[in-house]
């Protein structure tokens, strides 16, 4: 057949447009099968109860052992999912000369806030971290993480750790049922989602001798966390950043 | 088609230079092999300072890559004939710089074998995704433009008409690559040093100072090593661009300093205090930052005074001071300054380790290798054209 | 013709190099016999037909992985309708393929797959492996 270039290009462009339109219509028509949000997991931490037992690290030990969190030799390669941080560091805007004695210099528990508007999720280029629709957990997929550490830069709370070295040689003990990670990926608290699946509370909550950590569903008005939030005033870390953190502190 | 045969004939000096670069690359490659096996723990990075020398080089070099637009724009949009001969040099510089950027990102990744995940799982809400798109696109654009222009020149014909819109596209694209890179930092709520609207303009200003400064130096070197002369007018026009860009860059920096210190907000002040005075006894970067300030001041003096700027020896010194001042400021100063103090208010210092430095030097050597080969090709083409013209 | 020695030497070198795999393996006493693998017991319920597993178990694993990790659907259905709680360590290795070294590893090594990097993170079940540390307080494992 004889045709000129203009006609050919017009035809080709039209076909491409039609195909693209078909694909778009298909994508839009497909029912969005993401589960509705039925739960919003959150935690209320009673800082004063935690301080009753000085030097206690049971929650940290429970979490780190259950999840094979390594303890590398070099301090700068530290990996931690949950730890105790001085009050002034956890709440810099509350620091001051007349800060209440019971809080000044004392540690509070910090870990991933499982924000409702997580900046780490916003920046991840591969969706290796994402917010789970059905319960609001900020998840990690260690198969997909490329180790770019953009999420670490984005987190306003310092909750995330990168595996600078192979973690396995630095494990004091191994929980075989839970995978380790490999070098080159970022990790953080997962709210013990594997335990939640079995209807068990997070390891830290279970381990606390003072029951200072209360875990529950904010969407259930009868839950313990909702009751506490109604009864007591709570602080959240850096709420002005709009991240909507879901760890509430009774101080 | 790529005229590489022009790059494999050269003088003793040419091959010695390539050999030296190859040695640096080999050493860095060995260090990278070690890093690949052991992990990024071989660097000086830490839980608190997670981006360092590699990302600092990436950030600086995106600016150098974008600066090709500073010769392309005046020539194609405003008919600045003086730049006609050096647009190809700007484009080759852009290609080499973008390649270096991509290499720096690659060596910084914890799981580099998974790098394709960024393309397999496109994430439009992530600025890093757009950074990859814009850098990749810019590389392709410049490679195409350089190839087509140089091929046409070699054949002694005008380049085909369709390359003109491609060249025009590269102008806003150059601005976009550096804006997107700035967005990587300026959208993070937890990093108050970077959370400023002026970051992207600052990036562009420093890019348009450091890139053309390097281009001027390269033109001067080429003039010594070959018969190619960019011309006094082109160099002086570029020098003027460097001057204005540097003035604007320093102005923007002073704006930042004012906002941080007049507002008195600790979260904003503390990063500047760490960089320029030290914080809690940690002051490793202080001498570097003040050197950067001093170099910037000297460069402004040498560039603004016409008598100095017109003197090409002094201009060369000015370009060197601009380049190194901005290399410090936009490299280590910007990146490490963003991480110290941490969002928790603690101070953790960072310093690169020898393997980290070796890998960095190797990637710079790759860039210079590419630049040398490209320039050799371009200049050989022009020299053979000139010779043919003489004979003809 | 004076180049004859060089040419023949080069040919000999070439032949030696190209037949390297044959005489090297002969010298090492390795044959082309397949991997000596210990299959899981015949009475176990399989997750997929044997030939499918032989060719495509990675596809199955990746499918189940994405289901579990990204969509939180831990109950996966096998071809015969049997429902598993997907977990490489706690189901695949614990319930059926209990002999990683004699089964998985032998075939992987033979076919040159090497060590799939799955094992960089996923562990062998506790019962099958020599423990790393003699005794530790188990605070997070399944009952």
XYZ file of C-alpha atoms in Angstrom:
786
model
C 0.000 0.000 0.000
C 1.177 3.497 -0.552
C 0.880 5.910 2.268
C 2.691 8.970 3.325
C 4.470 9.500 6.613
C 1.898 11.847 8.037
C -0.956 9.397 7.500
C 1.050 6.566 9.010
C 1.950 8.563 12.107
C -1.646 9.701 12.549
C -2.859 6.106 12.383
C -0.186 4.869 14.771
C -0.915 7.651 17.235
C -4.626 6.890 17.106
C -4.037 3.209 17.827
C -1.756 4.001 20.745
C -4.331 6.386 22.187
C -7.088 3.794 21.847
C -4.994 1.139 23.578
C -4.071 3.490 26.367
C -7.690 4.475 26.807
C -8.745 0.846 27.000
C -6.117 0.101 29.617
C -7.119 3.140 31.638
C -10.801 2.210 31.531
C -9.987 -1.325 32.619
C -7.888 -0.116 35.519
C -10.561 2.284 36.666
C -13.370 -0.223 36.270
C -11.669 -2.948 38.302
C -13.110 -2.943 41.796
C -10.558 -1.505 44.178
C -10.130 -4.550 46.350
C -8.219 -2.847 49.139
C -9.828 -3.778 52.447
C -11.716 -1.098 54.286
C -10.037 0.210 57.382
C -11.580 -1.833 60.152
C -8.999 -1.071 62.818
C -6.496 1.540 63.847
C -3.859 0.049 66.113
C -2.274 2.428 68.586
C -0.467 2.395 71.875
C -0.716 4.400 75.074
C 2.410 4.488 77.187
C 2.263 5.489 80.828
C 5.684 7.069 81.303
C 5.350 7.235 85.075
C 4.537 3.540 85.392
C 7.540 2.770 83.246
C 9.767 4.865 85.519
C 8.634 2.916 88.572
C 11.013 0.150 87.613
C 14.366 1.815 87.197
C 16.788 0.308 84.748
C 14.159 -2.123 83.428
C 14.713 -3.164 79.800
C 12.339 -6.091 79.572
C 10.381 -4.684 76.637
C 13.551 -3.941 74.674
C 14.908 -7.410 75.346
C 11.619 -9.077 74.462
C 11.327 -7.226 71.171
C 14.919 -7.560 70.102
C 15.067 -11.251 70.929
C 11.774 -12.095 69.284
C 12.756 -10.328 66.085
C 16.438 -11.178 65.880
C 17.497 -7.553 66.149
C 21.311 -7.542 65.980
C 23.762 -5.777 68.263
C 26.701 -4.879 65.996
C 30.082 -4.270 67.548
C 30.426 -0.707 66.246
C 28.238 1.796 68.129
C 27.543 3.703 64.946
C 26.039 0.576 63.357
C 23.487 0.242 66.139
C 20.145 -1.299 65.227
C 17.227 -0.766 67.529
C 13.483 -1.158 67.207
C 12.576 0.109 70.683
C 14.708 1.916 73.230
C 14.727 4.347 76.110
C 15.406 7.944 75.223
C 15.827 10.910 77.552
C 12.569 12.845 77.855
C 14.127 16.032 76.455
C 15.234 14.171 73.355
C 11.915 12.452 72.798
C 9.998 15.680 73.372
C 12.399 18.538 72.485
C 9.642 21.156 72.613
C 8.867 20.217 76.229
C 12.431 20.648 77.431
C 13.054 23.551 79.758
C 14.374 24.692 83.064
C 11.132 24.099 84.922
C 10.278 20.742 83.482
C 8.731 18.566 86.140
C 11.343 16.795 88.264
C 9.867 13.359 87.658
C 10.458 13.723 83.938
C 13.659 15.705 83.716
C 16.471 13.615 82.273
C 14.427 10.462 82.716
C 13.945 7.935 79.966
C 10.797 7.283 77.979
C 10.210 4.440 75.551
C 10.410 5.356 71.909
C 9.846 3.363 68.774
C 8.064 3.663 65.448
C 4.950 5.784 65.845
C 3.053 4.055 63.038
C 1.906 7.461 61.901
C -1.351 8.011 60.109
C 0.446 10.303 57.639
C 3.852 8.689 57.546
C 6.535 10.681 55.673
C 8.625 7.521 55.352
C 5.875 5.907 53.274
C 5.573 9.018 51.157
C 9.223 8.949 50.151
C 9.901 5.238 49.635
C 10.675 4.783 45.905
C 9.753 1.080 45.798
C 6.871 0.862 48.277
C 9.033 -1.350 50.437
C 7.375 0.466 53.305
C 3.682 1.172 53.162
C 0.745 1.866 55.405
C -1.516 -1.141 55.708
C -5.065 -0.175 54.847
C -6.934 -2.479 57.199
C -5.269 -1.465 60.428
C -2.945 1.487 59.808
C 0.311 -0.343 60.517
C 3.384 1.002 58.734
C 4.833 -2.163 57.230
C 8.243 -3.220 55.964
C 8.914 -5.513 53.008
C 12.518 -6.657 53.335
C 12.405 -8.381 49.996
C 11.888 -5.131 48.177
C 13.938 -2.607 50.128
C 16.850 -1.297 48.066
C 18.571 0.290 51.039
C 18.492 3.867 49.783
C 17.729 5.140 53.298
C 15.374 7.807 52.088
C 12.875 6.634 54.726
C 15.504 7.054 57.427
C 16.035 10.647 56.303
C 12.290 11.244 56.199
C 11.402 9.882 59.629
C 11.197 12.810 62.076
C 11.619 10.469 65.053
C 14.758 8.511 64.275
C 12.768 5.288 64.497
C 14.463 3.486 61.655
C 17.759 1.592 61.579
C 19.823 0.505 58.618
C 21.777 -2.739 58.500
C 25.271 -1.438 57.798
C 26.736 -4.932 58.164
C 25.472 -8.493 58.025
C 23.350 -8.802 61.173
C 23.671 -12.550 61.714
C 27.103 -12.638 63.357
C 25.841 -10.063 65.848
C 22.878 -12.013 67.183
C 23.249 -13.180 70.743
C 20.415 -15.631 70.196
C 18.307 -16.670 67.245
C 14.547 -16.955 67.167
C 14.315 -19.381 64.268
C 10.617 -18.753 63.688
C 11.190 -15.157 62.720
C 13.529 -14.269 59.875
C 16.638 -12.221 60.385
C 17.328 -9.414 57.977
C 20.271 -9.072 55.652
C 22.773 -6.266 55.267
C 21.637 -3.303 53.247
C 17.999 -3.005 54.316
C 16.204 -0.699 56.736
C 14.249 -2.078 59.665
C 11.987 -0.809 62.425
C 9.261 -1.793 64.864
C 6.414 -3.592 63.072
C 3.946 -3.557 65.998
C 4.580 -7.328 66.078
C 2.242 -7.853 63.157
C 3.071 -11.583 63.124
C 1.831 -11.823 66.715
C -1.226 -9.662 65.983
C -2.125 -12.216 63.321
C -2.343 -14.824 66.041
C -4.358 -12.544 68.286
C -1.443 -11.978 70.653
C -0.290 -8.579 71.905
C 3.075 -7.127 70.873
C 6.099 -8.577 72.652
C 6.910 -5.348 74.468
C 3.368 -5.026 75.824
C 3.436 -8.602 77.080
C 6.855 -8.267 78.655
C 6.242 -5.090 80.656
C 6.001 -5.956 84.372
C 4.222 -2.683 85.179
C 1.736 -2.874 82.316
C 2.935 0.563 81.248
C 2.297 -0.221 77.569
C -1.314 -0.460 76.500
C -2.057 -1.619 72.973
C -5.426 -1.447 71.296
C -7.763 -0.429 68.524
C -8.670 3.245 68.369
C -11.723 2.446 66.302
C -13.218 0.430 69.138
C -14.732 2.938 71.566
C -14.649 0.335 74.323
C -10.947 -0.430 73.995
C -8.501 0.272 76.788
C -6.582 2.776 74.655
C -9.726 4.781 73.959
C -10.646 4.718 77.628
C -7.221 6.015 78.591
C -7.309 8.716 75.948
C -10.666 9.902 77.249
C -9.489 9.905 80.839
C -5.988 11.341 80.571
C -4.199 14.064 78.708
C -1.512 12.612 76.443
C 1.486 13.866 74.527
C 2.586 12.774 71.090
C 5.996 13.340 69.583
C 6.252 16.346 67.255
C 2.534 16.542 66.450
C 3.045 19.874 64.677
C 4.635 18.051 61.738
C 1.297 16.588 60.716
C 2.471 12.988 60.822
C -0.384 11.944 63.188
C 1.721 9.597 65.322
C -0.236 6.833 67.035
C 1.846 6.431 70.173
C 0.327 8.446 73.004
C 2.310 9.231 76.149
C 0.814 9.781 79.568
C 3.395 11.848 81.372
C 28.877 6.190 14.421
C 30.175 7.127 17.827
C 33.519 8.157 16.400
C 35.353 6.266 19.104
C 38.223 5.655 16.727
C 39.166 9.254 17.435
C 39.653 8.419 21.087
C 42.123 5.578 20.627
C 44.819 7.637 18.978
C 46.601 10.081 21.178
C 49.809 11.450 22.506
C 51.888 10.004 25.310
C 50.425 12.604 27.630
C 46.891 11.538 26.697
C 47.536 7.869 27.422
C 49.413 8.623 30.656
C 46.423 10.638 31.838
C 44.009 7.834 30.953
C 46.333 5.331 32.643
C 46.428 7.365 35.841
C 42.625 7.592 35.840
C 42.388 3.845 35.239
C 44.609 3.208 38.262
C 42.369 5.330 40.493
C 39.318 3.521 39.113
C 40.880 0.126 39.766
C 41.623 0.990 43.391
C 38.088 2.291 43.919
C 36.603 -0.761 42.226
C 38.497 -3.014 44.626
C 37.175 -0.992 47.553
C 33.657 -1.199 46.163
C 33.973 -4.974 45.877
C 34.826 -5.018 49.565
C 31.857 -2.761 50.311
C 29.560 -5.010 48.311
C 30.653 -8.023 50.334
C 30.836 -6.428 53.766
C 28.119 -3.800 53.601
C 27.994 -0.036 53.808
C 29.439 -0.329 57.304
C 32.783 0.123 55.612
C 31.948 3.803 55.302
C 31.841 6.342 58.097
C 28.050 6.492 57.990
C 26.039 5.739 61.105
C 22.518 5.255 62.402
C 22.232 9.031 62.800
C 24.062 10.232 59.684
C 22.797 7.931 56.959
C 23.847 9.935 53.930
C 27.385 11.237 53.529
C 30.120 11.593 50.983
C 28.438 9.618 48.197
C 25.161 11.499 48.289
C 27.027 14.771 48.773
C 28.881 14.179 45.510
C 25.638 13.214 43.813
C 23.977 16.435 44.929
C 26.879 18.587 43.795
C 27.233 16.847 40.447
C 23.559 17.142 39.556
C 24.217 20.857 39.685
C 27.215 20.571 37.380
C 25.125 18.489 34.986
C 22.323 21.036 34.958
C 24.739 23.839 34.170
C 25.025 22.783 30.524
C 21.835 24.756 30.126
C 23.842 27.910 30.774
C 25.505 27.616 27.365
C 22.605 26.028 25.540
C 19.994 28.584 26.590
C 21.856 31.731 25.510
C 22.896 30.153 22.218
C 19.598 28.646 21.129
C 17.160 31.101 22.620
C 19.079 34.347 22.471
C 21.441 33.774 19.572
C 24.596 34.270 21.635
C 26.884 33.255 18.795
C 29.929 33.143 21.043
C 28.640 29.945 22.655
C 28.208 28.116 19.388
C 31.541 26.351 19.613
C 31.210 25.222 23.219
C 27.671 23.872 23.484
C 29.073 20.447 22.634
C 31.532 20.759 25.506
C 28.672 21.639 27.851
C 26.644 18.651 26.681
C 29.549 16.244 27.143
C 30.132 17.670 30.600
C 26.460 17.058 31.366
C 26.680 13.432 30.217
C 29.773 12.772 32.316
C 28.276 14.493 35.356
C 24.953 12.630 35.164
C 26.813 9.332 34.827
C 28.792 10.178 37.933
C 25.550 11.013 39.736
C 24.080 7.635 38.868
C 27.254 5.853 39.951
C 27.233 7.663 43.280
C 23.647 6.633 43.894
C 24.489 3.075 42.967
C 27.409 2.767 45.369
C 25.309 4.301 48.131
C 22.557 1.694 47.923
C 22.332 -1.063 50.490
C 20.918 -3.563 48.004
C 22.231 -2.416 44.628
C 21.129 -5.617 42.897
C 17.562 -4.512 43.546
C 17.967 -1.095 41.934
C 15.501 -1.990 39.205
C 12.754 -2.161 41.832
C 12.479 1.606 41.406
C 11.322 1.018 37.840
C 9.430 -2.228 38.452
C 7.331 -0.630 41.181
C 6.964 2.990 40.104
C 5.942 5.203 42.990
C 4.828 8.665 41.840
C 4.571 9.999 45.385
C 8.272 9.392 45.915
C 10.600 12.162 44.798
C 13.361 9.620 44.359
C 11.327 8.008 41.600
C 11.062 11.324 39.783
C 14.754 11.953 40.371
C 15.562 8.747 38.542
C 13.169 9.634 35.727
C 14.557 13.133 35.304
C 18.216 12.108 35.497
C 17.691 9.230 33.101
C 15.817 11.430 30.699
C 18.458 14.148 30.891
C 21.185 11.639 30.145
C 19.353 10.366 27.089
C 18.573 13.904 25.910
C 22.148 15.089 26.133
C 23.586 11.929 24.649
C 21.247 12.263 21.683
C 21.933 15.965 21.232
C 25.699 15.551 21.476
C 25.732 12.596 19.095
C 23.558 14.248 16.467
C 25.309 17.633 16.653
C 28.787 16.186 16.469
C 27.906 13.782 13.664
C 26.425 16.622 11.655
C 29.448 18.795 12.282
C 31.757 16.026 11.173
C 29.826 15.585 7.957
C 29.890 19.327 7.431
C 26.105 19.717 7.361
C 23.600 21.437 9.565
C 22.028 19.160 12.201
C 18.576 17.774 11.291
C 15.628 20.006 12.103
C 14.070 17.645 14.626
C 16.991 18.059 17.040
C 16.005 21.664 17.691
C 12.910 20.860 19.819
C 14.962 18.208 21.629
C 17.571 20.827 22.482
C 14.882 23.255 23.587
C 13.395 20.502 25.802
C 16.753 20.032 27.473
C 16.593 23.578 28.804
C 13.624 23.215 31.196
C 14.672 19.617 31.783
C 18.037 20.813 33.111
C 16.260 23.112 35.552
C 13.963 20.252 36.535
C 16.711 17.783 37.384
C 18.138 20.053 39.965
C 14.778 21.193 41.288
C 13.754 17.561 41.769
C 17.029 16.840 43.529
C 16.369 19.758 45.862
C 12.867 18.386 46.461
C 14.456 15.185 47.767
C 15.549 17.238 50.735
C 13.173 20.157 51.012
C 10.045 18.058 51.544
C 11.165 16.142 54.626
C 9.311 17.366 57.717
C 11.850 15.991 60.157
C 14.934 17.722 58.775
C 14.638 21.409 59.593
C 17.935 22.344 57.924
C 16.539 21.299 54.571
C 12.900 22.224 55.129
C 13.147 25.576 53.373
C 11.538 26.830 50.169
C 14.791 28.489 49.163
C 16.623 25.176 48.883
C 15.738 24.611 45.239
C 16.668 28.186 44.203
C 19.899 27.847 46.182
C 20.668 24.623 44.384
C 20.099 26.215 40.999
C 22.199 29.276 41.829
C 25.120 27.200 43.048
C 24.760 24.906 40.041
C 24.938 27.803 37.621
C 28.036 29.061 39.401
C 29.959 25.823 39.820
C 29.131 24.244 36.459
C 30.165 27.091 34.183
C 33.208 27.680 36.414
C 34.292 24.133 35.653
C 33.507 24.650 31.989
C 35.721 27.740 31.893
C 38.570 25.785 33.456
C 38.071 22.957 30.993
C 38.131 25.388 28.051
C 41.389 26.864 29.337
C 42.924 23.411 29.698
C 41.786 22.435 26.222
C 43.296 25.606 24.818
C 46.663 24.554 26.212
C 46.423 20.953 25.054
C 44.972 21.388 21.585
C 44.385 23.950 18.908
C 40.815 24.530 20.003
C 40.108 27.983 21.370
C 36.689 28.671 22.833
C 37.271 32.331 22.273
C 37.687 35.210 24.681
C 34.088 36.338 24.279
C 32.643 32.941 25.243
C 34.869 32.694 28.304
C 34.030 36.207 29.423
C 30.295 35.628 28.970
C 30.535 32.437 30.999
C 32.519 34.311 33.637
C 29.724 36.846 33.886
C 27.208 34.032 34.388
C 29.384 32.556 37.135
C 29.639 35.968 38.761
C 25.923 36.627 38.919
C 25.107 33.071 39.941
C 27.656 33.193 42.747
C 26.336 36.527 43.982
C 22.788 35.144 44.051
C 23.956 31.947 45.747
C 25.774 33.821 48.508
C 22.741 36.105 48.893
C 20.442 33.100 49.314
C 22.783 31.629 51.889
C 22.745 34.865 53.872
C 18.936 34.810 53.710
C 18.978 31.396 55.330
C 21.335 32.572 58.036
C 19.083 35.538 58.822
C 15.910 33.465 59.122
C 17.611 30.893 61.318
C 19.207 33.310 63.719
C 16.733 36.167 63.836
C 13.860 33.793 64.505
C 15.979 32.147 67.149
C 14.244 28.811 66.730
C 16.685 26.208 68.085
C 15.785 23.590 65.505
C 16.773 25.976 62.725
C 19.798 27.561 64.426
C 21.479 24.401 65.618
C 22.456 23.052 62.221
C 24.247 26.296 61.352
C 25.845 26.337 64.791
C 27.133 22.813 64.285
C 28.587 23.648 60.892
C 30.156 26.981 61.750
C 30.863 26.863 65.464
C 30.530 23.284 66.595
C 27.911 21.783 68.873
C 28.485 20.023 72.210
C 32.191 19.853 71.518
C 31.752 18.380 68.046
C 33.323 20.675 65.468
C 34.816 18.515 62.755
C 33.267 20.401 59.873
C 33.935 23.913 61.215
C 37.300 24.483 59.448
C 35.855 23.158 56.207
C 32.810 25.437 56.326
C 34.861 28.535 57.079
C 37.224 27.623 54.247
C 34.187 27.487 52.021
C 33.128 30.955 53.226
C 36.613 32.354 52.688
C 36.845 30.869 49.211
C 33.419 32.270 48.384
C 34.442 35.741 49.534
C 37.684 35.620 47.553
C 35.852 34.367 44.494
C 33.340 37.205 44.667
C 36.127 39.745 44.856
C 37.952 38.242 41.899
C 34.799 37.905 39.845
C 33.055 41.188 40.531
C 36.026 43.478 39.859
C 36.169 43.692 36.043
C 39.921 44.110 35.922
C 40.341 40.752 37.678
C 37.641 38.956 35.756
C 39.076 40.068 32.412
C 42.488 38.685 33.372
C 42.278 35.036 32.432
C 44.861 33.852 34.970
C 42.952 35.506 37.792
C 39.694 34.216 36.333
C 41.066 30.669 36.478
C 41.879 31.159 40.164
C 38.399 32.588 40.729
C 36.773 29.586 39.038
C 38.778 27.205 41.198
C 37.721 28.999 44.364
C 34.072 29.007 43.266
C 34.187 25.305 42.461
C 35.784 24.218 45.720
C 33.761 26.589 47.859
C 30.520 25.184 46.456
C 31.816 21.620 46.517
C 32.250 21.928 50.270
C 29.057 23.893 50.865
C 26.721 21.808 48.739
C 28.456 18.535 49.398
C 29.386 17.751 52.949
C 28.024 20.978 54.409
C 24.493 20.517 53.137
C 24.138 16.772 53.605
C 25.868 16.268 56.929
C 24.450 19.537 58.241
C 20.973 18.153 57.655
C 21.618 15.162 59.884
C 23.387 16.946 62.727
C 21.827 17.456 65.167
C 19.454 14.503 64.823
C 15.680 14.941 65.117
C 16.153 13.980 68.758
C 18.608 16.819 69.275
C 21.661 14.612 69.717
C 24.973 15.108 67.941
C 26.691 12.307 66.052
C 29.594 13.223 63.838
C 30.426 11.792 60.467
C 33.708 11.503 58.665
C 34.370 9.409 55.525
C 36.640 6.390 55.796
C 39.520 5.637 53.384
C 37.575 3.045 51.351
C 34.712 5.518 51.039
C 37.131 8.168 49.776
C 38.728 5.711 47.366
C 35.360 4.789 45.864
C 34.462 8.466 45.572
C 37.764 9.269 43.851
C 37.216 6.353 41.480
C 33.834 7.657 40.376
C 35.290 11.126 39.810
C 37.988 9.403 37.750
C 35.292 7.658 35.699
C 33.724 11.034 35.039
C 37.002 12.569 34.003
C 37.756 9.548 31.848
C 34.472 9.958 30.018
C 35.042 13.686 29.699
C 38.548 13.165 28.319
C 37.388 10.623 25.754
C 34.425 12.747 24.673
C 36.462 15.914 24.372
C 39.157 14.036 22.487
C 36.536 12.889 19.996
C 34.981 16.339 19.628
C 38.305 18.115 19.269
C 39.697 15.529 16.854
C 36.632 15.958 14.686
C 37.126 19.709 14.661
C 40.844 19.478 14.059
C 40.402 17.155 11.096
C 37.685 19.445 9.734
C 39.968 22.437 10.126
C 42.828 20.565 8.466
C 40.580 19.547 5.574
C 39.428 23.136 5.233
C 43.036 24.331 5.124
C 43.919 21.862 2.416
C 40.706 22.367 0.508
C 55.894 -21.936 7.962
C 58.240 -20.776 10.667
C 55.154 -19.835 12.691
C 54.129 -23.484 12.844
C 55.294 -24.084 16.441
C 53.411 -21.016 17.656
C 50.261 -21.962 15.788
C 50.266 -25.507 17.083
C 51.019 -24.349 20.585
C 48.097 -21.947 20.397
C 45.794 -24.665 19.095
C 46.845 -27.007 21.853
C 46.222 -24.321 24.458
C 42.807 -23.595 22.980
C 41.825 -27.274 22.972
C 43.001 -27.625 26.533
C 40.971 -24.647 27.667
C 37.822 -25.612 25.829
C 37.832 -29.162 27.175
C 38.629 -27.936 30.680
C 35.247 -28.858 32.225
C 35.597 -32.465 31.041
C 39.069 -33.391 32.177
C 38.881 -31.262 35.332
C 35.759 -33.058 36.547
C 37.205 -36.433 35.552
C 40.276 -35.703 37.616
C 38.099 -34.662 40.573
C 36.040 -37.815 40.255
C 32.812 -35.953 39.709
C 30.324 -37.392 37.297
C 27.206 -36.132 35.605
C 25.061 -38.178 37.949
C 22.242 -36.143 39.333
C 22.074 -34.783 42.857
C 21.452 -37.442 45.470
C 18.461 -35.856 47.092
C 16.316 -37.212 49.897
C 12.762 -36.501 48.958
C 10.177 -35.665 51.562
C 7.976 -38.569 52.629
C 5.379 -39.769 50.144
C 2.585 -39.628 52.697
C 2.827 -35.858 53.071
C 0.326 -33.578 51.398
C 2.001 -31.614 48.691
C 1.603 -27.926 47.978
C 1.784 -28.543 44.248
C 2.407 -31.433 41.805
C 5.984 -32.711 41.803
C 6.832 -31.617 38.259
C 5.477 -28.140 38.935
C 7.542 -27.905 42.109
C 10.613 -29.104 40.265
C 10.312 -26.413 37.620
C 8.530 -23.560 39.317
C 8.727 -23.671 43.095
C 10.234 -20.166 43.080
C 7.133 -18.856 41.348
C 4.961 -20.427 44.022
C 7.159 -19.058 46.781
C 7.119 -15.540 45.361
C 3.363 -15.656 44.886
C 2.834 -16.773 48.470
C 5.415 -14.304 49.715
C 3.660 -11.337 48.150
C 0.334 -12.596 49.411
C 1.590 -12.853 52.964
C 3.863 -9.838 53.188
C 2.027 -7.298 51.107
C -1.605 -8.360 51.412
C -1.572 -10.057 54.816
C -3.293 -13.190 53.443
C -1.492 -15.875 55.362
C -3.851 -18.759 54.615
C -2.865 -19.982 51.171
C -4.636 -22.707 49.216
C -2.663 -25.443 47.476
C -3.665 -27.126 44.198
C -5.427 -29.936 46.002
C -7.500 -27.591 48.127
C -5.392 -27.965 51.261
C -4.924 -24.727 53.158
C -1.506 -23.846 54.560
C -0.419 -21.031 56.805
C 2.337 -19.768 54.567
C 5.740 -19.501 56.194
C 8.971 -20.675 54.619
C 10.532 -21.646 57.915
C 7.519 -22.698 59.951
C 5.483 -24.470 57.251
C 7.489 -25.413 54.155
C 10.603 -26.468 56.024
C 8.998 -27.529 59.289
C 6.129 -29.618 57.913
C 7.450 -31.151 54.682
C 10.913 -30.275 53.503
C 12.535 -30.943 56.809
C 15.864 -31.921 55.286
C 17.186 -28.733 53.788
C 20.781 -29.923 53.495
C 19.945 -33.238 51.829
C 17.150 -31.949 49.650
C 17.087 -28.244 48.859
C 20.825 -27.587 49.056
C 21.925 -30.651 47.072
C 19.811 -29.793 44.075
C 20.660 -26.096 44.257
C 24.380 -26.814 44.400
C 24.195 -29.334 41.573
C 22.313 -27.034 39.256
C 24.590 -24.108 40.035
C 21.899 -21.995 41.650
C 24.260 -21.503 44.530
C 22.791 -20.338 47.762
C 19.522 -18.596 47.026
C 19.615 -15.418 49.037
C 16.355 -16.377 50.735
C 18.545 -18.076 53.323
C 20.269 -14.781 54.129
C 17.170 -13.940 56.169
C 14.948 -17.008 56.523
C 16.158 -19.572 59.034
C 15.982 -23.318 59.188
C 13.453 -24.503 61.764
C 14.845 -24.770 65.271
C 14.559 -28.562 65.448
C 16.658 -29.137 62.360
C 19.568 -26.868 63.124
C 22.317 -26.924 65.707
C 21.537 -24.056 67.981
C 23.687 -20.973 67.822
C 23.639 -20.290 71.536
C 23.193 -23.096 74.069
C 20.235 -21.634 75.887
C 18.326 -18.464 75.507
C 15.047 -17.189 76.804
C 12.500 -17.646 74.094
C 10.169 -14.722 74.442
C 8.720 -14.296 71.013
C 8.212 -17.624 69.316
C 5.040 -19.441 68.473
C 3.586 -21.749 71.155
